C-alpha cells in the first residue's frame, strides 16, 4: 500500500471551525507514539532472541498494537483513511475544496 503524508495548509479558521477530539486523547496518542519509538530497537532485539519474558517487562505502551490511528487535523479516531491520514469527514471536505492533489469526485 502506498502511504504518503499530505502537506496541507489547513487551519481551523478556513476549515469551518471543526470540532476537535479531546486534547487529553490527542496528547495520550502522542505519548504512546514516543514510547513506541523509544523502545522499538529493544523490542526488535528481544523478539529476535525469543526473549518473551523480557518483552513483558517493557512498558505496556511500548507495543505498536497500542497505537490507534487518528486524523491529522482534528484527532478523530474513527473512519480513518490510512492513505491520506484523515477521517472520512475531513477527507470529504478537503476533496470538495480541491486541496487534496489527484482526488476528484467520481461520476459515471
PDB file of N, CA and C in Angstrom, residues 6 25-26 28 34 37 42 60 70-71 76 101 104:
ATOM      1  N   UNK A   6       0.304  14.095   3.576  1.00  0.00           N
ATOM      2  CA  UNK A   6      -0.178  15.273   2.876  1.00  0.00           C
ATOM      3  C   UNK A   6       0.383  16.512   3.540  1.00  0.00           C
ATOM      4  N   UNK A  25      -6.816  13.086  24.846  1.00  0.00           N
ATOM      5  CA  UNK A  25      -6.716  11.897  23.992  1.00  0.00           C
ATOM      6  C   UNK A  25      -5.628  12.081  22.936  1.00  0.00           C
ATOM      7  N   UNK A  26      -5.543  13.288  22.383  1.00  0.00           N
ATOM      8  CA  UNK A  26      -4.518  13.566  21.382  1.00  0.00           C
ATOM      9  C   UNK A  26      -3.135  13.496  22.014  1.00  0.00           C
ATOM     10  N   UNK A  28      -2.301  11.775  24.697  1.00  0.00           N
ATOM     11  CA  UNK A  28      -2.033  10.379  25.042  1.00  0.00           C
ATOM     12  C   UNK A  28      -1.529   9.629  23.810  1.00  0.00           C
ATOM     13  N   UNK A  34       5.668   8.211  21.102  1.00  0.00           N
ATOM     14  CA  UNK A  34       7.030   8.430  21.586  1.00  0.00           C
ATOM     15  C   UNK A  34       7.557   7.195  22.307  1.00  0.00           C
ATOM     16  N   UNK A  37       8.476   4.518  19.768  1.00  0.00           N
ATOM     17  CA  UNK A  37       9.739   4.846  19.098  1.00  0.00           C
ATOM     18  C   UNK A  37      10.934   4.612  20.022  1.00  0.00           C
ATOM     19  N   UNK A  42      14.848  -2.049  21.128  1.00  0.00           N
ATOM     20  CA  UNK A  42      14.906  -3.026  22.215  1.00  0.00           C
ATOM     21  C   UNK A  42      13.884  -4.145  21.991  1.00  0.00           C
ATOM     22  N   UNK A  60       3.776  -1.206  28.840  1.00  0.00           N
ATOM     23  CA  UNK A  60       2.657  -1.669  28.022  1.00  0.00           C
ATOM     24  C   UNK A  60       2.502  -0.816  26.756  1.00  0.00           C
ATOM     25  N   UNK A  70      -5.251   8.278  14.249  1.00  0.00           N
ATOM     26  CA  UNK A  70      -6.097   9.449  14.467  1.00  0.00           C
ATOM     27  C   UNK A  70      -5.921  10.424  13.318  1.00  0.00           C
ATOM     28  N   UNK A  71      -6.980  11.139  13.026  1.00  0.00           N
ATOM     29  CA  UNK A  71      -6.974  12.163  11.987  1.00  0.00           C
ATOM     30  C   UNK A  71      -5.906  13.205  12.305  1.00  0.00           C
ATOM     31  N   UNK A  76      -9.767  12.822  15.220  1.00  0.00           N
ATOM     32  CA  UNK A  76     -10.879  11.868  15.206  1.00  0.00           C
ATOM     33  C   UNK A  76     -10.338  10.445  15.031  1.00  0.00           C
ATOM     34  N   UNK A 101      -4.389  16.718  -3.736  1.00  0.00           N
ATOM     35  CA  UNK A 101      -3.980  16.510  -5.126  1.00  0.00           C
ATOM     36  C   UNK A 101      -4.383  15.132  -5.642  1.00  0.00           C
ATOM     37  N   UNK A 104     -10.664  13.594  -7.125  1.00  0.00           N
ATOM     38  CA  UNK A 104     -11.815  14.316  -7.645  1.00  0.00           C
ATOM     39  C   UNK A 104     -13.060  13.461  -7.468  1.00  0.00           C
TER      40      UNK A 104
END
